[in-house]
Structures are given as structure tokens and as C-alpha cells.
Tab-separated table of C-alpha atoms in Angstrom:
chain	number	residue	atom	x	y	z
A	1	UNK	CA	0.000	0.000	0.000
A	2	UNK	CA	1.560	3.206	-1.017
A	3	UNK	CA	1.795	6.132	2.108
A	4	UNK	CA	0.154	9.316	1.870
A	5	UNK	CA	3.426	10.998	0.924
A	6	UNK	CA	3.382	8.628	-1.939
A	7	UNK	CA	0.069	9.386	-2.959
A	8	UNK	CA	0.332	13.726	-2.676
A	9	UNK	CA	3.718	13.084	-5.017
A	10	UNK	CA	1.539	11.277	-7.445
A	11	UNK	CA	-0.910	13.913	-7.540
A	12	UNK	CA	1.777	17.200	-8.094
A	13	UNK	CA	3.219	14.881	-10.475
A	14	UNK	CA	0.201	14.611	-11.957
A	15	UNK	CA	0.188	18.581	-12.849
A	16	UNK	CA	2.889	17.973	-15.870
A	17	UNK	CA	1.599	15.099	-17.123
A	18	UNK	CA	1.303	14.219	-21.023
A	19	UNK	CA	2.955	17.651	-21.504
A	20	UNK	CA	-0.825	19.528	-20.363
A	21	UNK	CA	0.175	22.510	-18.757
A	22	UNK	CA	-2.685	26.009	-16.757
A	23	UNK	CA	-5.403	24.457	-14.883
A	24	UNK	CA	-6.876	20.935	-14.253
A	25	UNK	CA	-10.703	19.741	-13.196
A	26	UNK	CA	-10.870	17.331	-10.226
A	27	UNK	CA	-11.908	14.510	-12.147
A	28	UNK	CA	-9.411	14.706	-14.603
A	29	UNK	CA	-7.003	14.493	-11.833
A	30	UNK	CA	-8.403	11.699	-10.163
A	31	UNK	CA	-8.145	9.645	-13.412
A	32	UNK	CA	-4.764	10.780	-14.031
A	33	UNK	CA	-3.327	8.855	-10.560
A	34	UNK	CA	-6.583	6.536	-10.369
A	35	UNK	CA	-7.882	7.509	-6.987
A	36	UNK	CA	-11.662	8.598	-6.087
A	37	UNK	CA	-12.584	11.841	-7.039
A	38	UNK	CA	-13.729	12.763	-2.975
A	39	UNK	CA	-10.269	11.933	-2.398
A	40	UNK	CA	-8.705	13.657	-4.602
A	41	UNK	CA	-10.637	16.957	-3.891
A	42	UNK	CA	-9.286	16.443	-0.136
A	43	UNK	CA	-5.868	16.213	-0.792
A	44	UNK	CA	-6.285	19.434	-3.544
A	45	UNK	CA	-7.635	21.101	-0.750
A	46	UNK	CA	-4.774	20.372	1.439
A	47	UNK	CA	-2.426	21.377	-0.811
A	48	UNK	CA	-4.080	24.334	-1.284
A	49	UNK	CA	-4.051	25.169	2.126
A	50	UNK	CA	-0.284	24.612	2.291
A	51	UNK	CA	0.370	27.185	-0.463
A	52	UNK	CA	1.837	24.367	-3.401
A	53	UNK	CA	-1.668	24.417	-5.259
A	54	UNK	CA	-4.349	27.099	-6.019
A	55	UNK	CA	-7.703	27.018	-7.145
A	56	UNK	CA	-9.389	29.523	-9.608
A	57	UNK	CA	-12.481	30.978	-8.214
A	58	UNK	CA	-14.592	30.624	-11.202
A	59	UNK	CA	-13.807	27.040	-13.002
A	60	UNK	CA	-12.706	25.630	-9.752
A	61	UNK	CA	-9.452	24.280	-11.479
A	62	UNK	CA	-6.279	23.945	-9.809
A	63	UNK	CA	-3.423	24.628	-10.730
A	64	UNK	CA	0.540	24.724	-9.580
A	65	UNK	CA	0.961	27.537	-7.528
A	66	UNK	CA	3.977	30.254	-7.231
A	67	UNK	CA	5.376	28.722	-4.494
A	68	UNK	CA	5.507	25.725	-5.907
A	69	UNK	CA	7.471	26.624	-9.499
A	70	UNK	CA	9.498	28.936	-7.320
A	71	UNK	CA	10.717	26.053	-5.047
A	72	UNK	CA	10.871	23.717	-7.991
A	73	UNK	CA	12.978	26.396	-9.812
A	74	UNK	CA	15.612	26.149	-6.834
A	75	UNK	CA	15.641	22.454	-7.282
A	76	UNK	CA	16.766	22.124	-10.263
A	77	UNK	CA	19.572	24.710	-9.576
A	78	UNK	CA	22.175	21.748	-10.740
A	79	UNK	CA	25.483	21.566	-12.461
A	80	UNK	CA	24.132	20.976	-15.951
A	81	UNK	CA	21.981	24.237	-15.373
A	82	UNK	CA	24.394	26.363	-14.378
A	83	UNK	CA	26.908	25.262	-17.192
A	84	UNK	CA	23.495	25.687	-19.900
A	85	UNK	CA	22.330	28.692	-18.656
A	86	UNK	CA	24.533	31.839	-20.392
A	87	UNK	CA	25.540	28.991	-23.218
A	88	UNK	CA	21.485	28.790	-23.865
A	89	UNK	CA	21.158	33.079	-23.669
A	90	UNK	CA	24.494	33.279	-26.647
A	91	UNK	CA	22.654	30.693	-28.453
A	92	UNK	CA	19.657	32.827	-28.594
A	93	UNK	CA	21.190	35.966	-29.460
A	94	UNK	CA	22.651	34.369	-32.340
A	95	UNK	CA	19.833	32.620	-33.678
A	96	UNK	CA	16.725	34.602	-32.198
A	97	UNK	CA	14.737	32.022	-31.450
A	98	UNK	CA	13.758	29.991	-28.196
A	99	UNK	CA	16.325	27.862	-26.645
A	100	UNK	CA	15.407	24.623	-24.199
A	101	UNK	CA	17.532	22.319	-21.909
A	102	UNK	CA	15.467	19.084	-21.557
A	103	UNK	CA	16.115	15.681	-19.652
A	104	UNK	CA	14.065	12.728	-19.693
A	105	UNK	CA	12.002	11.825	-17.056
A	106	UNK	CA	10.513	8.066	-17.972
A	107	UNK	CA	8.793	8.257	-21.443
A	108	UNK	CA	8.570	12.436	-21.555
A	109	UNK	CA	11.216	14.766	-22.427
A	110	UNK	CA	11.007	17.231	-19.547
A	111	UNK	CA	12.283	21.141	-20.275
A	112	UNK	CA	14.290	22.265	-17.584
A	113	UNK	CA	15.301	25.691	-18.685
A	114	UNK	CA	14.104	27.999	-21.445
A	115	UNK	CA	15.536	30.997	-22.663
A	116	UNK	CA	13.529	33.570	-24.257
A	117	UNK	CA	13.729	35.069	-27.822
A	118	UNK	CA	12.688	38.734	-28.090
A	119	UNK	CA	10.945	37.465	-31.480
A	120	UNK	CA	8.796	34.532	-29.908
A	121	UNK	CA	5.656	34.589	-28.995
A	122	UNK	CA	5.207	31.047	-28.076
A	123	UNK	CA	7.222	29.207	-29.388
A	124	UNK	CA	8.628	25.502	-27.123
A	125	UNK	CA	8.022	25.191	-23.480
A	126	UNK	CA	7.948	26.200	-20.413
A	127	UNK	CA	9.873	24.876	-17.202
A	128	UNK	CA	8.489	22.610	-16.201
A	129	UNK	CA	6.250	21.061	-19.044
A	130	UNK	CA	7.167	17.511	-20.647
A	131	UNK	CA	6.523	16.147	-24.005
A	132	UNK	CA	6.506	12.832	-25.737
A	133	UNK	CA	9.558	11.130	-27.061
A	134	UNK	CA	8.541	10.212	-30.389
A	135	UNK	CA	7.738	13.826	-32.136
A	136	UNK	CA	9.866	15.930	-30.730
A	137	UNK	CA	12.768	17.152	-31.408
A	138	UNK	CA	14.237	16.825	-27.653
A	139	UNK	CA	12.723	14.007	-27.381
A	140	UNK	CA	14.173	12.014	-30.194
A	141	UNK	CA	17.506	13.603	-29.315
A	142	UNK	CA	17.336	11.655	-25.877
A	143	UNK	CA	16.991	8.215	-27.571
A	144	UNK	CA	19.601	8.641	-29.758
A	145	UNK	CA	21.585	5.844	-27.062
A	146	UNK	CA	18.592	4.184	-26.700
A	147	UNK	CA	17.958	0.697	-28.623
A	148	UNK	CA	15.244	-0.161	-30.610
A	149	UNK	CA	13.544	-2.631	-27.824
A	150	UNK	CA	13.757	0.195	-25.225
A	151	UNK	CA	12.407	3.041	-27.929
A	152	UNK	CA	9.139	0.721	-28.649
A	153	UNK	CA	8.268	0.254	-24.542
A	154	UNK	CA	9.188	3.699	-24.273
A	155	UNK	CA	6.878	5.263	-27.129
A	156	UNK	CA	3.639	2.864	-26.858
A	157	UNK	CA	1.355	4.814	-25.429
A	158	UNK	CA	2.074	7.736	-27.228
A	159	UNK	CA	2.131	6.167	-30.201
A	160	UNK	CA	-1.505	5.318	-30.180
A	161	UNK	CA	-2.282	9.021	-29.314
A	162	UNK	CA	-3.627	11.445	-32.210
A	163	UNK	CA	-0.889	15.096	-32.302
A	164	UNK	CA	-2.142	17.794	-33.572
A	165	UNK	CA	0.575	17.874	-35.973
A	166	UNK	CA	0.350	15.460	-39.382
A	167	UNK	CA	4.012	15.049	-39.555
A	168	UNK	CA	4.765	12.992	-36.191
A	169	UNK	CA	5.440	9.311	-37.175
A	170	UNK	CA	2.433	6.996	-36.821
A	171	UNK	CA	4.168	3.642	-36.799
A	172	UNK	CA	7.093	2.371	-34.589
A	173	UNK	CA	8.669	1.953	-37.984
A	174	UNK	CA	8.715	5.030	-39.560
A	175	UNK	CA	9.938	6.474	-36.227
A	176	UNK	CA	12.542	4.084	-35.751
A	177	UNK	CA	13.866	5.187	-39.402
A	178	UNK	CA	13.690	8.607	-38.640
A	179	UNK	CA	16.148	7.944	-35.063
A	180	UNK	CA	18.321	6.620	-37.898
A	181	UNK	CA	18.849	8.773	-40.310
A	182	UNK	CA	19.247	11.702	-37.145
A	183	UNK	CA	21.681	9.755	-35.299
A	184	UNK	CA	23.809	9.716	-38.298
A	185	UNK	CA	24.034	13.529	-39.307
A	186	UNK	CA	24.215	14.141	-35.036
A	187	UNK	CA	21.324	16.555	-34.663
A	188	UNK	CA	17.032	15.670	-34.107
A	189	UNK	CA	14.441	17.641	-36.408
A	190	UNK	CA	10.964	17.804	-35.716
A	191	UNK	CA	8.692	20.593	-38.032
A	192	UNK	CA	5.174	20.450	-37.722
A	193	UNK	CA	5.043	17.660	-35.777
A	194	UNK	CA	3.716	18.422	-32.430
A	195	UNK	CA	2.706	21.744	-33.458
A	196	UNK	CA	1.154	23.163	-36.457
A	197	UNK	CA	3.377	25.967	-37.741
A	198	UNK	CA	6.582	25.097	-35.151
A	199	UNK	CA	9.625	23.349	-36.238
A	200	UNK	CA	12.708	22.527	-33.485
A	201	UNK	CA	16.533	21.182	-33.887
A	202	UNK	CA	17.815	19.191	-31.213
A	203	UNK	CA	21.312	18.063	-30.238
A	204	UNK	CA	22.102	15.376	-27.215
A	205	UNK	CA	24.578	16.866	-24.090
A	206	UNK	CA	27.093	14.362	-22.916
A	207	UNK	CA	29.663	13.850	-19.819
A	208	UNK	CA	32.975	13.327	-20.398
A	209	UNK	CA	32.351	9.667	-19.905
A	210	UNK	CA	30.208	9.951	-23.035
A	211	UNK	CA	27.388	9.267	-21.042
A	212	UNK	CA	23.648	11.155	-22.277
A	213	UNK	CA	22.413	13.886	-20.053
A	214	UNK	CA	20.296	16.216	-21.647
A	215	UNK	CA	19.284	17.847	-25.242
A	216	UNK	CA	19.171	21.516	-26.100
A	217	UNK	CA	17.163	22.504	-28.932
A	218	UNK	CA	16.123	25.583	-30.853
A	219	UNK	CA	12.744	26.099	-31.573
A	220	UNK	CA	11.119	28.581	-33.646
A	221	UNK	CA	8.256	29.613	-35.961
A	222	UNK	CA	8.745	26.954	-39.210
A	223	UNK	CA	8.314	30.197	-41.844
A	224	UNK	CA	12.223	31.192	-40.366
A	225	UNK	CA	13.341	27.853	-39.491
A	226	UNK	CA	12.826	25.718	-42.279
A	227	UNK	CA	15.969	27.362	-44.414
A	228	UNK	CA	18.313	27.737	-41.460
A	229	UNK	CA	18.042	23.836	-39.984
A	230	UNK	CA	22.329	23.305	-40.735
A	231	UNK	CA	22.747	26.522	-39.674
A	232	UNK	CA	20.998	25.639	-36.263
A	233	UNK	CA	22.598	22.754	-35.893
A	234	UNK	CA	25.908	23.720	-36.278
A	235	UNK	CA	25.451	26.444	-33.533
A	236	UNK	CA	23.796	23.764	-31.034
A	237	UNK	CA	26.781	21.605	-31.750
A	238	UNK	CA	28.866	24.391	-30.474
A	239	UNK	CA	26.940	25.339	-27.591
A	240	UNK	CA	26.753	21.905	-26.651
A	241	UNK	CA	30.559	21.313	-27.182
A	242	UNK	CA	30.659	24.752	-25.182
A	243	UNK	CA	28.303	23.103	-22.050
A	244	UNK	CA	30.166	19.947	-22.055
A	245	UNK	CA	33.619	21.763	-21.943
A	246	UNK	CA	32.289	23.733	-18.355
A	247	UNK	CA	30.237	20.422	-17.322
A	248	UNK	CA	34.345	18.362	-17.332
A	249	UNK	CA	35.739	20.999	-15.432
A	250	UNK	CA	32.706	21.584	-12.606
A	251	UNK	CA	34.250	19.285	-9.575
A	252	UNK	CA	31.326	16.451	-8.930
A	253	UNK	CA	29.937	16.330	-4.998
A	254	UNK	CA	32.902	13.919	-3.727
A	255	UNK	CA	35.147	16.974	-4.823
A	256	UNK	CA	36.715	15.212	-7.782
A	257	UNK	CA	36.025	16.630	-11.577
A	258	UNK	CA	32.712	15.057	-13.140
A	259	UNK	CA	32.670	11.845	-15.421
């Protein structure tokens, strides 16, 4: 039987789930950890009480509250963060678009940092929101180490899910092909895939070791991306070449260098 700790944890998780982000009905967060709909409404209430969740006045929604994404925020303040941080804010003032640090988190590519463009107006994520594997560009970029039996379990789900975007891959097949052919020029592309009207270029962030630890991408409206996709990924090669570089020379928590 899982403790109440267990079961509040579920429930915040909850929050981010399948990439939804804003506000959130009772019900629909009852099905999302399978528990009774009283009982969820008594923990909400809770947690509402404690300051980590709010509830609008007039849907009677809830949603994360300040204090929450603030204390998340501080979190997350981790190596790979600080080393991504002013690497993430050149790479925007080169290429004017949006720039994301994601890890993954199960089956969900989960942005950790985003750095603003002044010519987006909504382009990517926020901090805090995660996103399927298969039809992104972050996404793919994390399974590039992955194999093929691992990238099937991992994608299932989502797989059988409509996107709003007609050019995410339908079939385990076709995206299996795709992780292919973008492992072997280095760099994830995903345009009009998740979003109508967005296309993003990812590149995978590794230890010295070699190891996978994150993806940055570049995201952006497809009218400006879609003739600038080498250009892109050339400059999130060198940003991540740049991020790696700091990451090997940050000493790891036993004092030593990282690995």
C-alpha cells in the first residue's frame, strides 16, 4: 500500500503530465493517478491550504501555484543548469529564437530551462512542461543511445495518441527510421510535428564519460526555421561542445572533476 506521501507526489506529479500545462478539473485528476474523485478533492484542498496548489475561483481548477514553481525552480539549480544557462542566452542571441535544456524523465522529455527570444511569442516550453519522445525534437535527441527494444516500450502509449501535428510518425517503424537517419548527421528535427506551424533542432549533451544527459534545442516559428536547420545545428553543436567543456571541469559532490 503506497503512504500518503506517496500518494500527494503522485498527484503534483500529476500537474505535468502528457505535456498539459494552466489548470486541471478534479476529475481529470483523479483519473490521471486513479484515486476517487472525494479523495482527490481532499488532498487538492490540502495542498491548497499549504500554499503548493491554487484554485481559480470561477472554473474551480487547480493549478501549480507560485510557491511551488518557485521552489521547484531552486531544485533544479544543478550543475548541468548552471553550465546551460549563459551557453542557452548566446545561443539565442545568435539565432533569435527559443532555446530549451530538456532531460528525460521516464517516457517524456522534460524542459528544464528555457531561454527567451525577443521574437517569440510562443514558441517551445515552459519549465516545467514535458513532451513525448517520439515527435519531438528533444525528445528524439534523448533516444539517440537508446535501442530499438527500449524506444518501442518507451513510445507505446504515445504512439496510439492522435498530435495535432500530421508530420509525427504513426508507426514504430517510420519512427525508428527517422532515429536513424538523425543519429547519423548528429542533430534531431521535428517541423510540424507536435505543433502546427513550429519546427525545433535538437542536439544530445554528454559527460565526459560519453554518457547522455540532456538535449538543447532551438525552436522557432517553421516560416524562419525551415531554411536555417544546418545553420541551427551547427550552432547547437557548439553550444553543446561549449556546455560539455564547463560540465568536465565543474568538480562532482565527492570533490573530484565530473565523469
Amino acid at each position: 500500500m503506497d503512504s500518503a506521501a506517496e500518494r500527494v507526489a503522485a498527484l503534483l506529479l500529476a500537474f505535468g503530465r502528457r505535456g498539459t500545462t494552466g489548470d486541471h478539473s478534479v476529475s481529470d485528476l483523479a483519473r490521471a493517478v486513479g484515486r476517487e474523485r472525494s479523495q482527490v478533492s481532499r488532498m487538492l484542498q490540502a495542498l491548497s491550504r499549504g500554499g503548493l496548489v491554487e484554485q481559480d475561483s470561477h472554473t474551480k481548477h487547480y493549478r501549480l501555484s507560485w510557491n511551488m514553481l518557485v521552489l521547484a525552480a531552486g531544485a533544479g539549480d544543478s550543475p548541468l543548469l548552471r553550465a546551460a544557462r549563459p551557453v542557452l542566452r548566446a545561443l539565442v542571441a545568435r539565432t533569435g529564437e527559443v532555446a530549451l535544456l530538456s532531460v528525460q524523465r521516464g517516457n517524456r522529455s522534460l524542459t528544464v530551462l528555457r531561454e527567451e527570444s525577443n521574437q517569440s511569442l510562443r514558441a517551445g516550453g515552459w519549465v516545467g512542461r514535458s513532451s513525448p519522445l517520439h515527435c519531438t525534437a528533444s525528445g528524439r535527441a534523448l533516444l539517440f543511445d537508446t535501442d530499438d527494444d527500449l524506444v518501442a516500450e518507451l513510445v507505446a502509449e504515445d504512439l496510439t495518441t492522435p498530435m495535432s501535428g500530421l508530420s509525427a510518425p504513426r508507426t514504430l517503424e517510420e519512427l525508428l527510421e527517422r532515429l536513424r537517419i538523425e543519429r547519423d548527421r548528429g542533430y534531431s528535427m521535428a517541423s510540424e510535428e507536435v505543433e502546427i506551424g513550429l519546427t525545433s533542432v535538437g542536439v544530445p549533451l554528454r559527460t565526459p564519460a560519453g554518457g547522455l544527459v540532456g538535449v538543447i534545442n532551438v525552436s522557432g516559428p517553421t516560416s524562419r526555421m525551415i531554411n536555417r536547420l544546418d545553420d541551427a545545428a551547427r550552432r547547437l553543436r557548439a553550444a553543446a561542445t561549449a556546455i560539455e567543456n564547463t560540465l568536465g571541469r565543474m568538480p562532482d559532490e565527492n570533490g573530484g572533476r565530473s565523469s
